PDB file of C-alpha atoms and ligand atoms in Angstrom:
ATOM      1  CA  MET A   1     165.542  62.353 136.056  1.00 39.00           C
ATOM      2  CA  LYS A   2     161.749  61.562 135.101  1.00 41.00           C
ATOM      3  CA  THR A   3     162.257  62.235 130.918  1.00 43.00           C
ATOM      4  CA  PRO A   4     164.576  59.861 130.137  1.00 43.00           C
ATOM      5  CA  SER A   5     162.499  56.714 130.888  1.00 46.00           C
ATOM      6  CA  CYS A   6     159.513  58.707 129.493  1.00 47.00           C
ATOM      7  CA  VAL A   7     161.462  58.669 126.085  1.00 45.00           C
ATOM      8  CA  CYS A   8     162.243  55.311 126.752  1.00 47.00           C
ATOM      9  CA  GLY A   9     158.709  54.281 127.551  1.00 50.00           C
ATOM     10  CA  VAL A  10     157.932  56.348 124.255  1.00 47.00           C
ATOM     11  CA  SER A  11     160.197  54.718 122.011  1.00 51.00           C
ATOM     12  CA  ILE A  12     158.745  51.425 122.922  1.00 47.00           C
ATOM     13  CA  PHE A  13     155.623  52.045 122.228  1.00 47.00           C
ATOM     14  CA  PHE A  14     156.761  53.217 118.541  1.00 48.00           C
ATOM     15  CA  LEU A  15     158.717  50.209 118.472  1.00 45.00           C
ATOM     16  CA  PHE A  16     155.452  47.998 119.100  1.00 47.00           C
ATOM     17  CA  LEU A  17     153.514  49.941 116.602  1.00 46.00           C
ATOM     18  CA  PHE A  18     156.011  49.093 114.391  1.00 46.00           C
ATOM     19  CA  PHE A  19     156.313  45.201 114.508  1.00 47.00           C
ATOM     20  CA  SER A  20     152.542  44.939 115.185  1.00 46.00           C
ATOM     21  CA  THR A  21     151.771  46.904 111.917  1.00 46.00           C
ATOM     22  CA  HIS A  22     154.410  45.027 109.807  1.00 46.00           C
ATOM     23  CA  ALA A  23     154.483  41.559 107.838  1.00 46.00           C
ATOM     24  CA  TRP A  24     156.399  39.393 110.262  1.00 46.00           C
ATOM     25  CA  ALA A  25     157.831  36.475 108.417  1.00 47.00           C
ATOM     26  CA  GLY A  26     156.660  33.201 109.539  1.00 49.00           C
ATOM     27  CA  HIS A  27     153.575  34.384 112.487  1.00 51.00           C
ATOM     28  CA  ASP A  28     150.191  34.608 111.193  1.00 52.00           C
ATOM     29  CA  THR A  29     149.360  36.869 113.708  1.00 57.00           C
ATOM     30  CA  ALA A  30     151.225  39.977 112.155  1.00 71.00           C
ATOM     31  CA  ARG A  31     149.588  39.565 108.388  1.00 81.00           C
ATOM     32  CA  PRO A  32     149.401  42.690 106.588  1.00 90.00           C
ATOM     33  CA  ALA A  33     146.070  44.103 106.569  1.00 92.00           C
ATOM     34  CA  LYS A  34     143.638  43.132 103.585  1.00 96.00           C
ATOM     35  CA  LYS A  35     140.624  44.329 103.441  1.00 97.00           C
ATOM     36  CA  GLY A  36     137.690  43.598 101.533  1.00 98.00           C
ATOM     37  CA  ILE A  37     133.677  43.846 101.043  1.00 98.00           C
ATOM     38  CA  LEU A  38     131.465  41.144 100.905  1.00 98.00           C
ATOM     39  CA  LEU A  39     127.587  42.036  99.165  1.00 98.00           C
ATOM     40  CA  VAL A  40     125.320  39.373 100.334  1.00 98.00           C
ATOM     41  CA  ALA A  41     122.094  39.355  98.588  1.00 97.00           C
ATOM     42  CA  PHE A  42     118.968  36.668  98.631  1.00 95.00           C
ATOM     43  CA  GLY A  43     119.747  36.190  94.903  1.00 94.00           C
ATOM     44  CA  THR A  44     117.589  35.620  92.015  1.00 93.00           C
ATOM     45  CA  THR A  45     117.501  33.438  89.018  1.00 93.00           C
ATOM     46  CA  VAL A  46     116.112  36.019  87.015  1.00 90.00           C
ATOM     47  CA  PRO A  47     118.770  37.044  84.772  1.00 89.00           C
ATOM     48  CA  GLU A  48     116.790  40.912  84.090  1.00 87.00           C
ATOM     49  CA  ALA A  49     116.801  41.095  87.807  1.00 87.00           C
ATOM     50  CA  LYS A  50     120.385  40.616  88.159  1.00 89.00           C
ATOM     51  CA  THR A  51     120.934  44.102  86.608  1.00 90.00           C
ATOM     52  CA  ALA A  52     119.954  45.148  90.028  1.00 92.00           C
ATOM     53  CA  LEU A  53     122.833  43.683  92.184  1.00 94.00           C
ATOM     54  CA  ASP A  54     125.205  44.720  89.081  1.00 94.00           C
ATOM     55  CA  GLN A  55     124.362  48.201  89.361  1.00 94.00           C
ATOM     56  CA  ILE A  56     124.595  48.217  93.264  1.00 96.00           C
ATOM     57  CA  GLU A  57     128.265  46.310  92.835  1.00 97.00           C
ATOM     58  CA  SER A  58     129.013  49.587  90.527  1.00 96.00           C
ATOM     59  CA  GLN A  59     127.977  52.166  92.905  1.00 97.00           C
ATOM     60  CA  VAL A  60     129.533  50.137  96.078  1.00 98.00           C
ATOM     61  CA  ALA A  61     132.680  50.262  93.756  1.00 98.00           C
ATOM     62  CA  THR A  62     132.272  54.160  93.223  1.00 98.00           C
ATOM     63  CA  ARG A  63     132.008  55.266  96.573  1.00 98.00           C
ATOM     64  CA  PHE A  64     134.263  52.935  98.193  1.00 98.00           C
ATOM     65  CA  PRO A  65     137.100  52.729  95.738  1.00 97.00           C
ATOM     66  CA  GLY A  66     139.977  50.524  96.012  1.00 96.00           C
ATOM     67  CA  LEU A  67     138.084  47.523  97.826  1.00 98.00           C
ATOM     68  CA  PRO A  68     137.846  44.602  96.338  1.00 98.00           C
ATOM     69  CA  ILE A  69     134.061  43.194  96.481  1.00 98.00           C
ATOM     70  CA  TYR A  70     132.967  39.950  96.340  1.00 98.00           C
ATOM     71  CA  TRP A  71     129.392  38.407  96.534  1.00 98.00           C
ATOM     72  CA  ALA A  72     127.225  35.819  98.242  1.00 98.00           C
ATOM     73  CA  TYR A  73     123.873  34.468  97.772  1.00 97.00           C
ATOM     74  CA  SER A  74     122.062  33.513 100.841  1.00 95.00           C
ATOM     75  CA  SER A  75     119.516  31.525  99.250  1.00 95.00           C
ATOM     76  CA  ARG A  76     120.328  28.198  98.934  1.00 95.00           C
ATOM     77  CA  GLN A  77     117.315  27.616  96.486  1.00 96.00           C
ATOM     78  CA  VAL A  78     118.464  30.211  94.412  1.00 96.00           C
ATOM     79  CA  ARG A  79     122.045  29.112  94.292  1.00 97.00           C
ATOM     80  CA  SER A  80     121.148  25.453  93.336  1.00 97.00           C
ATOM     81  CA  THR A  81     119.018  26.768  90.464  1.00 96.00           C
ATOM     82  CA  LEU A  82     121.569  28.928  89.057  1.00 96.00           C
ATOM     83  CA  ALA A  83     124.374  26.112  90.106  1.00 96.00           C
ATOM     84  CA  ASP A  84     122.132  23.421  87.642  1.00 96.00           C
ATOM     85  CA  SER A  85     122.279  26.191  84.565  1.00 93.00           C
ATOM     86  CA  GLY A  86     125.958  26.361  85.138  1.00 95.00           C
ATOM     87  CA  THR A  87     126.424  29.799  87.017  1.00 95.00           C
ATOM     88  CA  HIS A  88     127.983  29.196  90.753  1.00 96.00           C
ATOM     89  CA  TYR A  89     127.510  31.781  93.499  1.00 97.00           C
ATOM     90  CA  ASP A  90     128.827  31.097  97.044  1.00 98.00           C
ATOM     91  CA  SER A  91     126.973  30.961 100.014  1.00 98.00           C
ATOM     92  CA  VAL A  92     128.188  33.470 102.757  1.00 98.00           C
ATOM     93  CA  ALA A  93     130.005  30.854 104.571  1.00 98.00           C
ATOM     94  CA  THR A  94     131.821  29.870 101.612  1.00 98.00           C
ATOM     95  CA  ALA A  95     132.566  33.418 100.378  1.00 98.00           C
ATOM     96  CA  LEU A  96     133.867  34.199 103.551  1.00 98.00           C
ATOM     97  CA  ALA A  97     135.916  31.165 103.684  1.00 97.00           C
ATOM     98  CA  ARG A  98     137.288  32.027 100.382  1.00 97.00           C
ATOM     99  CA  MET A  99     138.171  35.648 101.370  1.00 97.00           C
ATOM    100  CA  ALA A 100     140.318  34.124 104.648  1.00 97.00           C
ATOM    101  CA  ASP A 101     142.308  31.666 101.984  1.00 96.00           C
ATOM    102  CA  GLU A 102     142.973  34.917  99.839  1.00 97.00           C
ATOM    103  CA  GLY A 103     144.497  36.665 102.942  1.00 96.00           C
ATOM    104  CA  PHE A 104     141.527  39.167 103.648  1.00 97.00           C
ATOM    105  CA  THR A 105     142.108  40.098 107.335  1.00 96.00           C
ATOM    106  CA  HIS A 106     139.677  42.572 107.607  1.00 97.00           C
ATOM    107  CA  VAL A 107     135.896  42.312 105.582  1.00 98.00           C
ATOM    108  CA  ALA A 108     132.989  44.098 105.807  1.00 98.00           C
ATOM    109  CA  VAL A 109     129.820  42.060 105.203  1.00 98.00           C
ATOM    110  CA  GLN A 110     127.045  44.353 103.923  1.00 98.00           C
ATOM    111  CA  SER A 111     123.063  42.558 103.616  1.00 98.00           C
ATOM    112  CA  LEU A 112     121.552  43.322 100.610  1.00 98.00           C
ATOM    113  CA  HIS A 113     118.044  42.417 102.627  1.00 97.00           C
ATOM    114  CA  THR A 114     115.337  44.062 103.304  1.00 98.00           C
ATOM    115  CA  ILE A 115     114.321  43.871 106.823  1.00 98.00           C
ATOM    116  CA  PRO A 116     116.296  41.834 109.538  1.00 98.00           C
ATOM    117  CA  GLY A 117     114.356  38.943 109.149  1.00 97.00           C
ATOM    118  CA  ALA A 118     115.347  35.323 108.666  1.00 96.00           C
ATOM    119  CA  GLU A 119     118.118  35.312 105.883  1.00 96.00           C
ATOM    120  CA  PHE A 120     119.534  38.143 107.941  1.00 97.00           C
ATOM    121  CA  GLN A 121     119.714  36.452 111.270  1.00 98.00           C
ATOM    122  CA  GLY A 122     120.809  33.327 109.313  1.00 97.00           C
ATOM    123  CA  LEU A 123     123.750  35.642 108.253  1.00 98.00           C
ATOM    124  CA  ARG A 124     124.525  37.181 111.347  1.00 98.00           C
ATOM    125  CA  GLU A 125     124.612  33.843 112.679  1.00 98.00           C
ATOM    126  CA  THR A 126     127.174  32.783 109.563  1.00 98.00           C
ATOM    127  CA  VAL A 127     129.141  35.926 110.630  1.00 98.00           C
ATOM    128  CA  THR A 128     129.494  35.121 114.149  1.00 96.00           C
ATOM    129  CA  ALA A 129     130.771  31.868 113.181  1.00 96.00           C
ATOM    130  CA  MET A 130     133.133  32.821 110.651  1.00 96.00           C
ATOM    131  CA  THR A 131     134.942  35.331 112.874  1.00 93.00           C
ATOM    132  CA  GLY A 132     138.489  35.029 114.604  1.00 87.00           C
ATOM    133  CA  LEU A 133     138.962  31.170 112.808  1.00 93.00           C
ATOM    134  CA  PRO A 134     142.532  30.603 113.309  1.00 92.00           C
ATOM    135  CA  LYS A 135     144.561  31.770 110.266  1.00 90.00           C
ATOM    136  CA  GLY A 136     140.789  33.608 109.157  1.00 94.00           C
ATOM    137  CA  ILE A 137     139.663  36.869 109.106  1.00 95.00           C
ATOM    138  CA  LYS A 138     140.379  38.964 111.848  1.00 94.00           C
ATOM    139  CA  HIS A 139     137.790  41.036 111.870  1.00 96.00           C
ATOM    140  CA  ILE A 140     134.384  41.076 110.376  1.00 98.00           C
ATOM    141  CA  GLU A 141     131.703  43.688 110.606  1.00 98.00           C
ATOM    142  CA  LEU A 142     128.384  43.224 109.515  1.00 98.00           C
ATOM    143  CA  GLY A 143     126.003  46.023 107.800  1.00 98.00           C
ATOM    144  CA  GLN A 144     122.813  46.637 108.763  1.00 98.00           C
ATOM    145  CA  PRO A 145     119.770  45.482 106.086  1.00 98.00           C
ATOM    146  CA  LEU A 146     117.776  48.436 104.529  1.00 98.00           C
ATOM    147  CA  LEU A 147     115.264  48.641 107.514  1.00 98.00           C
ATOM    148  CA  SER A 148     116.533  48.288 110.991  1.00 97.00           C
ATOM    149  CA  SER A 149     115.722  51.372 112.774  1.00 97.00           C
ATOM    150  CA  HIS A 150     113.415  54.359 113.219  1.00 97.00           C
ATOM    151  CA  GLU A 151     116.218  56.799 110.553  1.00 98.00           C
ATOM    152  CA  ASP A 152     116.067  54.104 108.088  1.00 98.00           C
ATOM    153  CA  LEU A 153     112.399  54.095 108.480  1.00 98.00           C
ATOM    154  CA  VAL A 154     112.263  57.711 107.663  1.00 98.00           C
ATOM    155  CA  ALA A 155     115.160  57.629 104.879  1.00 98.00           C
ATOM    156  CA  CYS A 156     113.379  54.874 103.209  1.00 98.00           C
ATOM    157  CA  ALA A 157     109.359  56.324 103.425  1.00 98.00           C
ATOM    158  CA  GLN A 158     111.474  59.171 101.455  1.00 98.00           C
ATOM    159  CA  ALA A 159     112.813  57.250  99.250  1.00 98.00           C
ATOM    160  CA  ILE A 160     110.221  55.617  98.617  1.00 98.00           C
ATOM    161  CA  MET A 161     108.376  58.958  97.646  1.00 98.00           C
ATOM    162  CA  ASP A 162     111.437  60.697  95.524  1.00 98.00           C
ATOM    163  CA  THR A 163     110.849  57.289  93.339  1.00 98.00           C
ATOM    164  CA  LEU A 164     106.860  57.312  92.605  1.00 98.00           C
ATOM    165  CA  PRO A 165     105.920  56.985  89.336  1.00 97.00           C
ATOM    166  CA  GLU A 166     106.702  60.547  87.492  1.00 96.00           C
ATOM    167  CA  LYS A 167     103.187  60.071  85.189  1.00 97.00           C
ATOM    168  CA  ARG A 168     101.060  59.324  88.914  1.00 97.00           C
ATOM    169  CA  GLY A 169      97.855  61.428  89.059  1.00 97.00           C
ATOM    170  CA  PRO A 170      97.015  63.046  92.139  1.00 95.00           C
ATOM    171  CA  LYS A 171      94.106  60.465  92.978  1.00 97.00           C
ATOM    172  CA  ASP A 172      96.129  57.365  91.654  1.00 98.00           C
ATOM    173  CA  ALA A 173      97.550  55.152  94.681  1.00 98.00           C
ATOM    174  CA  VAL A 174     100.778  53.175  94.773  1.00 98.00           C
ATOM    175  CA  LEU A 175     101.078  49.924  95.907  1.00 98.00           C
ATOM    176  CA  LEU A 176     104.175  48.305  97.196  1.00 98.00           C
ATOM    177  CA  MET A 177     105.155  44.682  97.249  1.00 98.00           C
ATOM    178  CA  GLY A 178     107.178  43.554  99.831  1.00 98.00           C
ATOM    179  CA  HIS A 179     107.748  40.188 100.611  1.00 98.00           C
ATOM    180  CA  GLY A 180     107.056  39.269 104.091  1.00 98.00           C
ATOM    181  CA  THR A 181     107.889  36.478 106.346  1.00 97.00           C
ATOM    182  CA  HIS A 182     107.031  34.602 109.509  1.00 97.00           C
ATOM    183  CA  HIS A 183     109.283  36.006 111.297  1.00 98.00           C
ATOM    184  CA  PRO A 184     108.787  38.878 114.127  1.00 98.00           C
ATOM    185  CA  ALA A 185     110.692  40.918 111.876  1.00 98.00           C
ATOM    186  CA  ASN A 186     107.810  41.247 109.262  1.00 98.00           C
ATOM    187  CA  VAL A 187     106.178  43.854 111.438  1.00 98.00           C
ATOM    188  CA  TYR A 188     108.685  46.734 109.611  1.00 98.00           C
ATOM    189  CA  TYR A 189     106.238  46.364 106.745  1.00 98.00           C
ATOM    190  CA  PRO A 190     103.350  47.619 108.664  1.00 98.00           C
ATOM    191  CA  GLY A 191     105.943  49.845 110.559  1.00 98.00           C
ATOM    192  CA  LEU A 192     106.644  51.253 107.066  1.00 98.00           C
ATOM    193  CA  GLN A 193     103.051  51.987 106.358  1.00 98.00           C
ATOM    194  CA  TYR A 194     102.806  54.481 109.421  1.00 98.00           C
ATOM    195  CA  TYR A 195     105.954  56.396 107.693  1.00 98.00           C
ATOM    196  CA  LEU A 196     104.191  56.352 104.601  1.00 98.00           C
ATOM    197  CA  TRP A 197     101.123  57.595 105.378  1.00 98.00           C
ATOM    198  CA  GLN A 198     102.692  60.494 107.023  1.00 98.00           C
ATOM    199  CA  LEU A 199     103.677  61.574 103.998  1.00 98.00           C
ATOM    200  CA  ASP A 200     101.011  60.330 101.438  1.00 98.00           C
ATOM    201  CA  PRO A 201      97.860  58.459 102.269  1.00 97.00           C
ATOM    202  CA  LEU A 202      97.554  57.023  98.814  1.00 98.00           C
ATOM    203  CA  VAL A 203     100.855  55.098  99.278  1.00 98.00           C
ATOM    204  CA  PHE A 204     100.181  51.373 100.571  1.00 98.00           C
ATOM    205  CA  ILE A 205     102.173  48.246 101.470  1.00 98.00           C
ATOM    206  CA  ALA A 206     100.821  44.765 101.414  1.00 98.00           C
ATOM    207  CA  THR A 207     103.449  41.417 101.028  1.00 98.00           C
ATOM    208  CA  VAL A 208     103.130  38.625  99.359  1.00 97.00           C
ATOM    209  CA  GLU A 209     103.605  35.977 102.529  1.00 96.00           C
ATOM    210  CA  SER A 210     102.385  37.909 105.483  1.00 97.00           C
ATOM    211  CA  ALA A 211     100.722  41.079 107.077  1.00 97.00           C
ATOM    212  CA  PRO A 212     100.179  43.887 105.723  1.00 97.00           C
ATOM    213  CA  PHE A 213      97.703  41.475 103.143  1.00 97.00           C
ATOM    214  CA  VAL A 214      96.607  43.196  99.834  1.00 97.00           C
ATOM    215  CA  ASP A 215      93.043  42.207 100.940  1.00 95.00           C
ATOM    216  CA  ASP A 216      93.436  44.926 103.515  1.00 93.00           C
ATOM    217  CA  VAL A 217      94.508  47.366 100.804  1.00 97.00           C
ATOM    218  CA  ARG A 218      92.191  45.926  98.332  1.00 97.00           C
ATOM    219  CA  ARG A 219      89.079  47.358 100.775  1.00 95.00           C
ATOM    220  CA  THR A 220      90.615  50.160 101.549  1.00 96.00           C
ATOM    221  CA  LEU A 221      91.186  51.463  97.934  1.00 97.00           C
ATOM    222  CA  GLN A 222      87.863  50.295  97.169  1.00 95.00           C
ATOM    223  CA  SER A 223      86.654  52.801 100.123  1.00 95.00           C
ATOM    224  CA  ARG A 224      88.170  55.753  98.412  1.00 95.00           C
ATOM    225  CA  LYS A 225      87.208  55.160  95.380  1.00 96.00           C
ATOM    226  CA  VAL A 226      90.538  54.938  93.595  1.00 98.00           C
ATOM    227  CA  GLN A 227      90.533  54.247  89.996  1.00 98.00           C
ATOM    228  CA  THR A 228      94.356  53.514  89.120  1.00 98.00           C
ATOM    229  CA  VAL A 229      96.863  51.758  91.305  1.00 98.00           C
ATOM    230  CA  TYR A 230     101.036  51.626  90.598  1.00 98.00           C
ATOM    231  CA  LEU A 231     102.281  48.629  91.402  1.00 98.00           C
ATOM    232  CA  MET A 232     105.903  48.362  93.120  1.00 98.00           C
ATOM    233  CA  PRO A 233     108.229  45.691  93.887  1.00 98.00           C
ATOM    234  CA  PHE A 234     109.698  46.681  97.371  1.00 98.00           C
ATOM    235  CA  MET A 235     112.683  43.843  97.118  1.00 97.00           C
ATOM    236  CA  ALA A 236     115.996  44.808  95.913  1.00 95.00           C
ATOM    237  CA  VAL A 237     115.279  42.663  92.555  1.00 94.00           C
ATOM    238  CA  ALA A 238     112.248  42.702  90.372  1.00 93.00           C
ATOM    239  CA  GLY A 239     112.266  39.004  90.253  1.00 93.00           C
ATOM    240  CA  ASP A 240     109.895  35.796  90.343  1.00 93.00           C
ATOM    241  CA  HIS A 241     107.817  37.868  92.866  1.00 96.00           C
ATOM    242  CA  ALA A 242     107.020  40.774  90.756  1.00 96.00           C
ATOM    243  CA  ARG A 243     106.845  39.109  87.806  1.00 96.00           C
ATOM    244  CA  ASN A 244     104.477  36.596  89.042  1.00 97.00           C
ATOM    245  CA  ASP A 245     102.658  37.479  92.246  1.00 98.00           C
ATOM    246  CA  MET A 246     102.437  41.019  91.420  1.00 98.00           C
ATOM    247  CA  ALA A 247     102.412  41.582  87.480  1.00 98.00           C
ATOM    248  CA  GLY A 248     101.621  38.117  86.211  1.00 97.00           C
ATOM    249  CA  PRO A 249      98.697  36.954  84.337  1.00 97.00           C
ATOM    250  CA  GLU A 250      97.573  34.344  86.490  1.00 97.00           C
ATOM    251  CA  GLU A 251      94.332  34.767  88.910  1.00 97.00           C
ATOM    252  CA  ASP A 252      95.694  35.731  92.160  1.00 96.00           C
ATOM    253  CA  SER A 253      98.470  38.124  90.925  1.00 98.00           C
ATOM    254  CA  TRP A 254      97.680  41.317  92.568  1.00 98.00           C
ATOM    255  CA  THR A 255      97.099  42.677  88.894  1.00 98.00           C
ATOM    256  CA  SER A 256      94.567  40.459  88.778  1.00 98.00           C
ATOM    257  CA  ILE A 257      93.231  40.673  91.670  1.00 98.00           C
ATOM    258  CA  LEU A 258      92.448  44.535  91.685  1.00 98.00           C
ATOM    259  CA  THR A 259      92.159  44.522  87.767  1.00 98.00           C
ATOM    260  CA  SER A 260      88.654  42.451  88.683  1.00 97.00           C
ATOM    261  CA  ASP A 261      87.830  45.094  91.664  1.00 97.00           C
ATOM    262  CA  GLY A 262      87.814  47.880  88.359  1.00 97.00           C
ATOM    263  CA  LEU A 263      90.864  49.428  88.940  1.00 98.00           C
ATOM    264  CA  THR A 264      93.585  49.993  86.088  1.00 98.00           C
ATOM    265  CA  CYS A 265      96.784  48.513  87.237  1.00 98.00           C
ATOM    266  CA  ILE A 266     100.267  49.562  86.056  1.00 98.00           C
ATOM    267  CA  PRO A 267     103.004  47.523  87.221  1.00 98.00           C
ATOM    268  CA  VAL A 268     106.178  48.588  86.918  1.00 97.00           C
ATOM    269  CA  LEU A 269     109.032  46.240  87.524  1.00 96.00           C
ATOM    270  CA  ARG A 270     111.881  47.952  88.686  1.00 95.00           C
ATOM    271  CA  GLY A 271     113.555  46.511  92.067  1.00 95.00           C
ATOM    272  CA  THR A 272     114.871  49.187  95.264  1.00 97.00           C
ATOM    273  CA  GLY A 273     118.502  47.967  94.160  1.00 96.00           C
ATOM    274  CA  GLU A 274     117.922  49.913  90.599  1.00 95.00           C
ATOM    275  CA  ARG A 275     117.121  52.881  92.531  1.00 96.00           C
ATOM    276  CA  GLU A 276     119.936  55.015  93.719  1.00 96.00           C
ATOM    277  CA  ALA A 277     117.902  56.492  96.272  1.00 97.00           C
ATOM    278  CA  PHE A 278     117.200  52.895  98.154  1.00 98.00           C
ATOM    279  CA  VAL A 279     121.151  51.895  97.288  1.00 98.00           C
ATOM    280  CA  ARG A 280     122.443  55.176  98.514  1.00 98.00           C
ATOM    281  CA  LEU A 281     120.783  53.619 102.042  1.00 98.00           C
ATOM    282  CA  TRP A 282     122.463  50.085 101.946  1.00 98.00           C
ATOM    283  CA  LEU A 283     125.954  51.676 101.217  1.00 98.00           C
ATOM    284  CA  ASP A 284     125.174  53.940 104.468  1.00 98.00           C
ATOM    285  CA  HIS A 285     124.998  51.081 106.235  1.00 98.00           C
ATOM    286  CA  LEU A 286     128.229  49.336 104.829  1.00 98.00           C
ATOM    287  CA  HIS A 287     129.930  53.118 105.333  1.00 98.00           C
ATOM    288  CA  ILE A 288     129.177  52.477 108.931  1.00 98.00           C
ATOM    289  CA  ALA A 289     130.361  49.033 108.946  1.00 98.00           C
ATOM    290  CA  LEU A 290     133.845  49.822 107.359  1.00 98.00           C
ATOM    291  CA  GLU A 291     134.308  52.824 109.692  1.00 97.00           C
ATOM    292  CA  ARG A 292     133.685  49.962 112.638  1.00 97.00           C
ATOM    293  CA  LEU A 293     136.498  48.057 110.959  1.00 95.00           C
ATOM    294  CA  ALA A 294     139.183  50.720 110.816  1.00 88.00           C
ATOM    295  CA  GLN A 295     138.395  50.808 114.601  1.00 73.00           C
TER     296      GLN A 295
HETATM  297 CO1   CO B 301     109.837  34.650  97.952  1.00 90.28          CO
END
């Protein structure tokens, strides 16, 4: 007499499945699933640099079709400068609240930051705070920034090799400009240097705000008798830092400093967000977040 009760158990199970996945009028807990993507960048006030973010969005739309894409800028300063000129960008909290109000139940949040530093930490705390609010988004998954594991560093070092200037000669150096931070995650920059040197001893990375310092690279370039150096931003957008601190005419720009050492500097104003090789790595992280969201 075991079979009938078993069949009954199975049908109750399917009945439960039916009701738990269908809209149940008047009960918020059984809302139909609505899935979306929130892309979070530091942001930029430089209009030409924004094309990098537009290109990322179009690659996200191509790789993950059918999912609505929302944006937030994590920098309050960038948002307020843009607001002064009449362009509104949401903070992460506002974007998630907006998505909740629009009925999203499942959201994959993808960081477009480079390292898991202060911006990413703030993003993670906001995501945690915005998860599970009454009538809010049920499930939020956060995708890692560009660099967050050994595999990321290997893949990113290779992406850098794949996007070096085509005209570079065998004795020409390449110097990447990372942002740098007081946050302990700054160690990803000297970490990346280790991986780069395994592939090419003349590819360097230094940061605007922390170690490795441009003066360290300067000494190495002199000791190796390098004559030409390509300067490239290692940030999603070629914004203010790339245009001024890296390539600008001011005395303390990297171009001015290295030119005064007798080097020929060739700045390349293209952010990592404008290069498919890097965007693919961010999108791999988004893919993982979306997979976790489906569970
Ligand atoms: Co900055």
